[in-house]
Amino acid sequence: MPCSFRMLAGVMLILVAATALPGRRLAIGQELTSKNNPQLQRALERFPAADANRDGVLTISEAQAYRDRVSPQRSAARGESAPSPTHADVRYGPHERNVLDLWLAPSNKPTPVAVFIHGGGFVGGDKRQISASVIEAARKAGISVASINYRFVTTAPFPAPQHDGARAIQFLRAKAKDYNLDEERVAAFGGSAGAGISLWLAFHDDMADPSSDDPISRQSTRLTCVGSLGGQTTYDPRVIREWVGGRAHEHPSIYLCYGIKNLDEIDDASRVPLYDEVSAIKHLTADDPPVIMFYNEPNGPLPADAKPGQGIHHPVFGLKLKEAMDRLGIEAVYHHQDEFKGNPQSELLDFFRRHFDKAS
């Protein structure tokens, strides 16, 4: 089934990018609601069923729960009902969100696997957001597909989501024989937060612990190649402020990811090691895998009246990464919807297949 650029590059978000009212900043402990946020107010008007307790106020938690509930329904409405996983809700770690779905490609020999990591600002989303057409096309190409959940920063701040992504990769390698997977050919892809995790896995030093008593922890976290759909290559709010401008660095997830109470704290030098640890571009070295990137936000300065969080998928994230990868001689393919006329799904899978073939 054809897949539009925006559908593939976008993530199934109703309200994750909700932002504070201009000129007003909410403390981390104050939840966004339709009373203090215009996007939530508009969402309440458009999706009244999202108000779970029917009190006339839509909270960000209610909005996220509603989004997760309707994601598969919206996919089905587009004719994209995903095939049943070969293995569903497989537990890869101890937390309740450490689960994955797996669609195995039929094969007499071990198959490569592409791991989808959903977006959602690290505060929402679900493994069911994966496109059915991606699953079907990958399996026809002899590529198995996994889709994972991971912990949200509302319960476990950075770097918990990144570590969960690593654990999922290690789990699939540990179970490669059980699932007929080729542990040497593993890719990751995703949109927004999922892209950020995928890129982090691509560039971070191998997290395998050969001396661990846990057979999963002994596995490698390294990847063959990566696909990024509107991904952020840094989560350092100071760098986002510099690269994107406007108020992109005021995205509400920034507060939650780092436990920041107010924006004055982002320049606290004590936070820099964590900023560096979770930012993919900080880990880039010459031995890292190739990347294909897709962006669809306008490639230019933000408007003077840009709202908090606007520009968080700006193409500059990909352009900065491409510059760095080009200097190191690593293949980095960048596409923007204004110039790209092909089919992004086909382009993504062709890229994966080409690099899987090289690794075989």
Tab-separated table of C-alpha atoms in Angstrom:
chain	number	residue	atom	x	y	z
A	1	MET	CA	0.000	0.000	0.000
A	2	PRO	CA	1.459	3.428	-0.883
A	3	CYS	CA	2.651	5.431	2.079
A	4	SER	CA	2.724	9.241	1.979
A	5	PHE	CA	5.787	11.100	3.200
A	6	ARG	CA	3.856	12.785	5.967
A	7	MET	CA	2.231	9.555	7.134
A	8	LEU	CA	5.572	7.762	7.325
A	9	ALA	CA	7.543	10.667	8.750
A	10	GLY	CA	4.875	11.761	11.198
A	11	VAL	CA	4.011	10.049	14.444
A	12	MET	CA	0.504	9.340	15.718
A	13	LEU	CA	0.261	12.277	18.098
A	14	ILE	CA	-2.858	14.058	19.236
A	15	LEU	CA	-1.355	16.200	21.942
A	16	VAL	CA	2.202	15.225	22.834
A	17	ALA	CA	3.423	18.541	21.467
A	18	ALA	CA	0.999	20.499	23.644
A	19	THR	CA	2.668	23.642	24.894
A	20	ALA	CA	2.176	26.178	27.619
A	21	LEU	CA	0.305	29.390	26.951
A	22	PRO	CA	2.597	32.066	25.493
A	23	GLY	CA	4.226	33.984	28.295
A	24	ARG	CA	3.260	31.397	30.896
A	25	ARG	CA	5.482	28.586	32.097
A	26	LEU	CA	4.142	25.660	34.045
A	27	ALA	CA	6.081	23.984	36.791
A	28	ILE	CA	6.863	20.338	36.208
A	29	GLY	CA	4.367	19.307	38.855
A	30	GLN	CA	1.508	21.245	37.284
A	31	GLU	CA	-0.209	19.111	34.673
A	32	LEU	CA	-1.237	20.606	31.376
A	33	THR	CA	-5.011	20.753	30.996
A	34	SER	CA	-7.531	22.368	28.715
A	35	LYS	CA	-7.815	25.131	31.317
A	36	ASN	CA	-4.214	26.262	30.921
A	37	ASN	CA	-3.332	25.116	27.401
A	38	PRO	CA	-4.984	26.213	24.137
A	39	GLN	CA	-4.028	23.047	22.222
A	40	LEU	CA	-5.684	20.876	24.836
A	41	GLN	CA	-8.750	23.107	24.723
A	42	ARG	CA	-8.970	22.676	20.951
A	43	ALA	CA	-8.441	18.946	21.343
A	44	LEU	CA	-11.268	18.734	23.870
A	45	GLU	CA	-13.570	20.446	21.383
A	46	ARG	CA	-12.496	18.089	18.605
A	47	PHE	CA	-12.248	14.880	20.658
A	48	PRO	CA	-14.764	15.153	23.526
A	49	ALA	CA	-14.491	11.400	24.137
A	50	ALA	CA	-10.924	11.950	25.303
A	51	ASP	CA	-12.294	13.471	28.531
A	52	ALA	CA	-12.390	10.110	30.294
A	53	ASN	CA	-13.986	11.228	33.565
A	54	ARG	CA	-16.405	13.616	31.819
A	55	ASP	CA	-15.523	16.528	34.101
A	56	GLY	CA	-15.251	18.978	31.222
A	57	VAL	CA	-11.464	19.293	31.603
A	58	LEU	CA	-9.023	17.439	29.364
A	59	THR	CA	-5.691	16.626	30.998
A	60	ILE	CA	-2.523	15.689	29.127
A	61	SER	CA	-2.744	12.225	30.704
A	62	GLU	CA	-6.288	11.738	29.393
A	63	ALA	CA	-5.185	12.963	25.970
A	64	GLN	CA	-2.266	10.542	25.834
A	65	ALA	CA	-4.433	7.629	26.922
A	66	TYR	CA	-7.021	8.500	24.288
A	67	ARG	CA	-4.390	8.782	21.585
A	68	ASP	CA	-2.941	5.384	22.464
A	69	ARG	CA	-6.428	3.872	22.485
A	70	VAL	CA	-7.441	5.142	19.064
A	71	SER	CA	-4.114	4.706	17.238
A	72	PRO	CA	-4.911	1.213	15.948
A	73	GLN	CA	-8.454	2.310	15.108
A	74	ARG	CA	-7.134	5.190	12.994
A	75	SER	CA	-4.743	2.829	11.221
A	76	ALA	CA	-7.632	0.516	10.433
A	77	ALA	CA	-9.692	3.427	9.146
A	78	ARG	CA	-6.906	4.121	6.648
A	79	GLY	CA	-7.074	0.492	5.537
A	80	GLU	CA	-3.875	-0.202	7.460
A	81	SER	CA	-4.937	-2.849	9.923
A	82	ALA	CA	-1.663	-4.481	10.930
A	83	PRO	CA	-1.308	-8.224	10.529
A	84	SER	CA	-1.313	-10.190	13.753
A	85	PRO	CA	2.230	-10.480	15.136
A	86	THR	CA	3.923	-13.826	14.965
A	87	HIS	CA	4.731	-13.204	18.627
A	88	ALA	CA	2.811	-10.532	20.556
A	89	ASP	CA	3.638	-8.718	23.800
A	90	VAL	CA	6.925	-10.513	24.259
A	91	ARG	CA	8.580	-9.318	27.454
A	92	TYR	CA	12.169	-8.135	26.978
A	93	GLY	CA	12.707	-6.511	30.382
A	94	PRO	CA	11.237	-6.140	33.870
A	95	HIS	CA	9.029	-3.059	33.413
A	96	GLU	CA	5.424	-3.401	32.228
A	97	ARG	CA	6.277	-1.404	29.087
A	98	ASN	CA	9.261	-3.613	28.267
A	99	VAL	CA	7.302	-5.549	25.644
A	100	LEU	CA	7.567	-5.978	21.892
A	101	ASP	CA	5.653	-7.436	18.975
A	102	LEU	CA	7.467	-9.494	16.352
A	103	TRP	CA	6.494	-10.263	12.757
A	104	LEU	CA	8.751	-12.945	11.321
A	105	ALA	CA	9.526	-13.115	7.630
A	106	PRO	CA	9.114	-16.652	6.259
A	107	SER	CA	12.550	-18.064	5.519
A	108	ASN	CA	14.596	-21.242	5.747
A	109	LYS	CA	17.582	-19.260	6.951
A	110	PRO	CA	17.978	-16.511	9.594
A	111	THR	CA	16.477	-13.200	8.535
A	112	PRO	CA	17.572	-9.650	9.262
A	113	VAL	CA	15.301	-7.690	11.590
A	114	ALA	CA	14.205	-4.036	11.567
A	115	VAL	CA	13.127	-2.692	14.951
A	116	PHE	CA	10.499	0.063	15.007
A	117	ILE	CA	10.627	2.492	17.953
A	118	HIS	CA	7.531	4.670	18.263
A	119	GLY	CA	7.446	8.414	18.812
A	120	GLY	CA	5.486	10.420	21.333
A	121	GLY	CA	7.776	12.938	23.004
A	122	PHE	CA	8.932	10.279	25.476
A	123	VAL	CA	5.606	10.684	27.268
A	124	GLY	CA	3.219	8.735	25.035
A	125	GLY	CA	2.885	6.397	22.099
A	126	ASP	CA	2.648	2.670	21.572
A	127	LYS	CA	4.212	-0.109	19.525
A	128	ARG	CA	0.911	-0.407	17.618
A	129	GLN	CA	1.752	2.832	15.802
A	130	ILE	CA	3.832	0.911	13.276
A	131	SER	CA	2.487	1.069	9.741
A	132	ALA	CA	0.937	-2.136	8.444
A	133	SER	CA	2.326	-1.449	4.984
A	134	VAL	CA	5.860	-1.266	6.388
A	135	ILE	CA	5.423	-4.660	8.038
A	136	GLU	CA	4.041	-6.236	4.883
A	137	ALA	CA	6.670	-4.749	2.571
A	138	ALA	CA	9.513	-5.700	4.910
A	139	ARG	CA	8.361	-9.293	5.239
A	140	LYS	CA	8.023	-9.606	1.456
A	141	ALA	CA	11.627	-8.405	1.250
A	142	GLY	CA	12.707	-11.115	3.695
A	143	ILE	CA	13.084	-8.752	6.653
A	144	SER	CA	11.467	-9.539	9.996
A	145	VAL	CA	10.038	-6.622	11.972
A	146	ALA	CA	9.818	-5.875	15.682
A	147	SER	CA	7.982	-2.986	17.326
A	148	ILE	CA	8.779	-2.064	20.919
A	149	ASN	CA	7.353	-0.158	23.833
A	150	TYR	CA	9.653	1.563	26.300
A	151	ARG	CA	9.387	3.444	29.582
A	152	PHE	CA	8.097	7.013	29.489
A	153	VAL	CA	10.006	9.795	31.198
A	154	THR	CA	6.945	10.464	33.342
A	155	THR	CA	7.976	7.391	35.338
A	156	ALA	CA	11.670	6.981	34.454
A	157	PRO	CA	13.564	10.037	33.140
A	158	PHE	CA	16.487	10.036	30.713
A	159	PRO	CA	18.279	7.800	29.892
A	160	ALA	CA	15.655	5.117	30.646
A	161	PRO	CA	14.023	5.147	27.155
A	162	GLN	CA	17.413	4.821	25.476
A	163	HIS	CA	18.408	1.966	27.766
A	164	ASP	CA	15.141	0.183	27.036
A	165	GLY	CA	15.858	0.448	23.319
A	166	ALA	CA	19.263	-1.107	23.935
A	167	ARG	CA	17.734	-3.881	26.015
A	168	ALA	CA	15.252	-4.720	23.254
A	169	ILE	CA	18.080	-5.039	20.717
A	170	GLN	CA	20.018	-7.271	23.107
A	171	PHE	CA	16.940	-9.406	23.752
A	172	LEU	CA	16.365	-10.025	20.044
A	173	ARG	CA	19.984	-11.048	19.621
A	174	ALA	CA	19.789	-13.354	22.643
A	175	LYS	CA	16.697	-15.017	21.143
A	176	ALA	CA	17.957	-14.997	17.547
A	177	LYS	CA	17.984	-18.784	17.212
A	178	ASP	CA	14.489	-19.102	18.680
A	179	TYR	CA	13.098	-16.569	16.201
A	180	ASN	CA	15.286	-17.452	13.189
A	181	LEU	CA	16.900	-14.004	13.209
A	182	ASP	CA	20.342	-13.042	11.966
A	183	GLU	CA	21.986	-11.360	14.947
A	184	GLU	CA	24.537	-9.694	12.665
A	185	ARG	CA	21.884	-7.806	10.689
A	186	VAL	CA	19.776	-5.576	12.928
A	187	ALA	CA	18.391	-2.139	12.046
A	188	ALA	CA	16.290	0.367	13.984
A	189	PHE	CA	13.955	3.096	12.796
A	190	GLY	CA	11.301	5.386	14.174
A	191	GLY	CA	9.774	8.832	14.231
A	192	SER	CA	10.601	11.740	16.530
A	193	ALA	CA	11.510	10.262	19.925
A	194	GLY	CA	11.764	6.826	18.314
A	195	ALA	CA	14.196	8.219	15.763
A	196	GLY	CA	16.220	9.804	18.560
A	197	ILE	CA	16.503	6.468	20.337
A	198	SER	CA	17.396	4.696	17.079
A	199	LEU	CA	20.191	7.184	16.344
A	200	TRP	CA	21.450	6.929	19.912
A	201	LEU	CA	21.683	3.150	19.541
A	202	ALA	CA	23.514	3.572	16.234
A	203	PHE	CA	26.247	5.785	17.639
A	204	HIS	CA	26.575	4.834	21.292
A	205	ASP	CA	29.429	2.560	22.268
A	206	ASP	CA	28.421	-1.077	22.496
A	207	MET	CA	26.650	-1.654	25.821
A	208	ALA	CA	27.309	-5.397	25.895
A	209	ASP	CA	28.623	-6.645	29.239
A	210	PRO	CA	30.489	-9.893	28.517
A	211	SER	CA	30.923	-10.635	32.228
A	212	SER	CA	27.221	-10.297	33.092
A	213	ASP	CA	25.311	-13.212	34.574
A	214	ASP	CA	22.381	-12.107	32.406
A	215	PRO	CA	22.662	-13.660	28.911
A	216	ILE	CA	20.710	-10.745	27.437
A	217	SER	CA	23.087	-8.133	28.856
A	218	ARG	CA	25.994	-9.966	27.231
A	219	GLN	CA	24.609	-9.190	23.773
A	220	SER	CA	25.695	-6.341	21.531
A	221	THR	CA	23.629	-3.173	21.068
A	222	ARG	CA	25.257	-2.214	17.769
A	223	LEU	CA	23.200	-1.758	14.596
A	224	THR	CA	23.696	-2.360	10.889
A	225	CYS	CA	21.847	0.765	9.756
A	226	VAL	CA	19.208	3.236	10.949
A	227	GLY	CA	16.167	5.103	9.636
A	228	SER	CA	15.190	8.467	11.165
A	229	LEU	CA	11.803	10.080	10.543
A	230	GLY	CA	11.827	13.671	11.793
A	231	GLY	CA	14.363	12.729	14.440
A	232	GLN	CA	16.223	14.882	16.915
A	233	THR	CA	19.989	14.334	16.870
A	234	THR	CA	20.492	16.240	20.107
A	235	TYR	CA	18.389	16.557	23.245
A	236	ASP	CA	20.540	19.288	24.723
A	237	PRO	CA	18.080	22.195	25.104
A	238	ARG	CA	20.937	24.702	24.834
A	239	VAL	CA	21.940	23.256	21.458
A	240	ILE	CA	18.324	23.115	20.303
A	241	ARG	CA	18.034	26.789	21.215
A	242	GLU	CA	21.121	27.518	19.107
A	243	TRP	CA	20.287	25.322	16.109
A	244	VAL	CA	16.544	25.842	15.777
A	245	GLY	CA	15.939	29.145	17.537
A	246	GLY	CA	12.558	30.403	18.604
A	247	ARG	CA	11.153	28.457	21.531
A	248	ALA	CA	11.767	24.923	20.263
A	249	HIS	CA	13.870	24.201	23.343
A	250	GLU	CA	10.801	24.909	25.494
A	251	HIS	CA	9.052	21.743	24.345
A	252	PRO	CA	7.202	20.404	27.408
A	253	SER	CA	8.965	17.053	27.215
A	254	ILE	CA	12.244	18.828	27.988
A	255	TYR	CA	10.937	19.494	31.472
A	256	LEU	CA	10.000	15.878	31.998
A	257	CYS	CA	13.050	14.247	30.430
A	258	TYR	CA	15.411	16.022	32.805
A	259	GLY	CA	13.195	16.764	35.784
A	260	ILE	CA	13.537	20.495	35.119
A	261	LYS	CA	11.268	22.748	37.158
A	262	ASN	CA	11.696	25.877	35.047
A	263	LEU	CA	13.619	26.958	31.966
A	264	ASP	CA	16.272	28.777	33.959
A	265	GLU	CA	17.653	25.369	34.909
A	266	ILE	CA	18.598	24.301	31.402
A	267	ASP	CA	21.888	26.226	31.562
A	268	ASP	CA	22.923	24.513	34.788
A	269	ALA	CA	26.373	23.087	34.037
A	270	SER	CA	25.690	20.045	36.205
A	271	ARG	CA	23.154	18.854	33.616
A	272	VAL	CA	25.610	18.845	30.699
A	273	PRO	CA	26.876	15.259	31.185
A	274	LEU	CA	23.322	13.938	30.902
A	275	TYR	CA	22.614	16.187	27.893
A	276	ASP	CA	25.674	14.702	26.220
A	277	GLU	CA	24.838	11.136	27.214
A	278	VAL	CA	21.367	11.129	25.616
A	279	SER	CA	22.243	13.116	22.472
A	280	ALA	CA	23.059	10.808	19.576
A	281	ILE	CA	25.373	13.200	17.761
A	282	LYS	CA	27.662	13.363	20.795
A	283	HIS	CA	28.465	9.654	20.369
A	284	LEU	CA	29.205	9.713	16.637
A	285	THR	CA	32.511	8.087	15.614
A	286	ALA	CA	33.963	6.867	12.331
A	287	ASP	CA	32.986	3.238	12.917
A	288	ASP	CA	29.246	3.951	13.207
A	289	PRO	CA	26.549	2.652	10.825
A	290	PRO	CA	24.892	4.494	7.919
A	291	VAL	CA	21.690	6.471	8.361
A	292	ILE	CA	18.771	7.505	6.171
A	293	MET	CA	16.768	10.549	7.322
A	294	PHE	CA	13.424	12.051	6.323
A	295	TYR	CA	12.118	15.486	7.350
A	296	ASN	CA	8.988	17.426	6.444
A	297	GLU	CA	9.027	20.602	8.577
A	298	PRO	CA	9.959	23.824	6.734
A	299	ASN	CA	13.703	24.237	6.381
A	300	GLY	CA	14.131	27.808	7.502
A	301	PRO	CA	13.953	30.195	10.455
A	302	LEU	CA	10.996	29.868	12.772
A	303	PRO	CA	8.398	32.637	12.713
A	304	ALA	CA	8.732	35.440	15.229
A	305	ASP	CA	5.622	34.222	17.048
A	306	ALA	CA	6.763	30.570	17.234
A	307	LYS	CA	5.186	28.746	20.150
A	308	PRO	CA	7.052	26.691	22.765
A	309	GLY	CA	8.181	23.440	21.218
A	310	GLN	CA	7.566	24.555	17.620
A	311	GLY	CA	10.403	23.352	15.399
A	312	ILE	CA	11.227	20.269	17.443
A	313	HIS	CA	11.335	18.238	14.173
A	314	HIS	CA	13.274	20.888	12.258
A	315	PRO	CA	15.444	19.639	9.357
A	316	VAL	CA	18.488	21.256	10.946
A	317	PHE	CA	18.749	18.219	13.217
A	318	GLY	CA	19.334	16.029	10.166
A	319	LEU	CA	21.521	18.506	8.309
A	320	LYS	CA	23.852	18.888	11.278
A	321	LEU	CA	24.146	15.118	11.543
A	322	LYS	CA	24.789	14.725	7.814
A	323	GLU	CA	27.582	17.295	7.986
A	324	ALA	CA	29.202	15.398	10.845
A	325	MET	CA	28.799	12.017	9.142
A	326	ASP	CA	30.110	13.337	5.828
A	327	ARG	CA	33.267	14.522	7.588
A	328	LEU	CA	33.773	11.006	8.948
A	329	GLY	CA	33.046	9.307	5.637
A	330	ILE	CA	29.876	7.549	6.855
A	331	GLU	CA	26.938	7.276	4.486
A	332	ALA	CA	24.182	9.694	5.503
A	333	VAL	CA	21.161	10.035	3.222
A	334	TYR	CA	19.001	13.109	3.858
A	335	HIS	CA	15.583	13.685	2.279
A	336	HIS	CA	13.200	16.598	2.691
A	337	GLN	CA	9.668	16.349	1.364
A	338	ASP	CA	10.078	19.573	-0.639
A	339	GLU	CA	12.687	17.902	-2.854
A	340	PHE	CA	12.073	14.181	-2.415
A	341	LYS	CA	9.687	12.753	-5.017
A	342	GLY	CA	10.059	9.063	-4.292
A	343	ASN	CA	8.259	6.684	-1.967
A	344	PRO	CA	9.806	7.011	1.504
A	345	GLN	CA	8.733	3.543	2.591
A	346	SER	CA	10.396	1.967	-0.437
A	347	GLU	CA	13.456	4.170	0.009
A	348	LEU	CA	13.774	3.180	3.658
A	349	LEU	CA	13.450	-0.545	2.996
A	350	ASP	CA	15.784	-0.406	-0.013
A	351	PHE	CA	18.354	1.291	2.192
A	352	PHE	CA	17.979	-1.402	4.844
A	353	ARG	CA	18.098	-4.226	2.317
A	354	ARG	CA	21.240	-2.826	0.682
A	355	HIS	CA	23.098	-2.637	3.981
A	356	PHE	CA	21.793	-5.991	5.174
A	357	ASP	CA	23.170	-7.491	1.946
A	358	LYS	CA	26.550	-5.909	2.630
A	359	ALA	CA	26.575	-7.378	6.122
A	360	SER	CA	25.605	-10.900	5.054
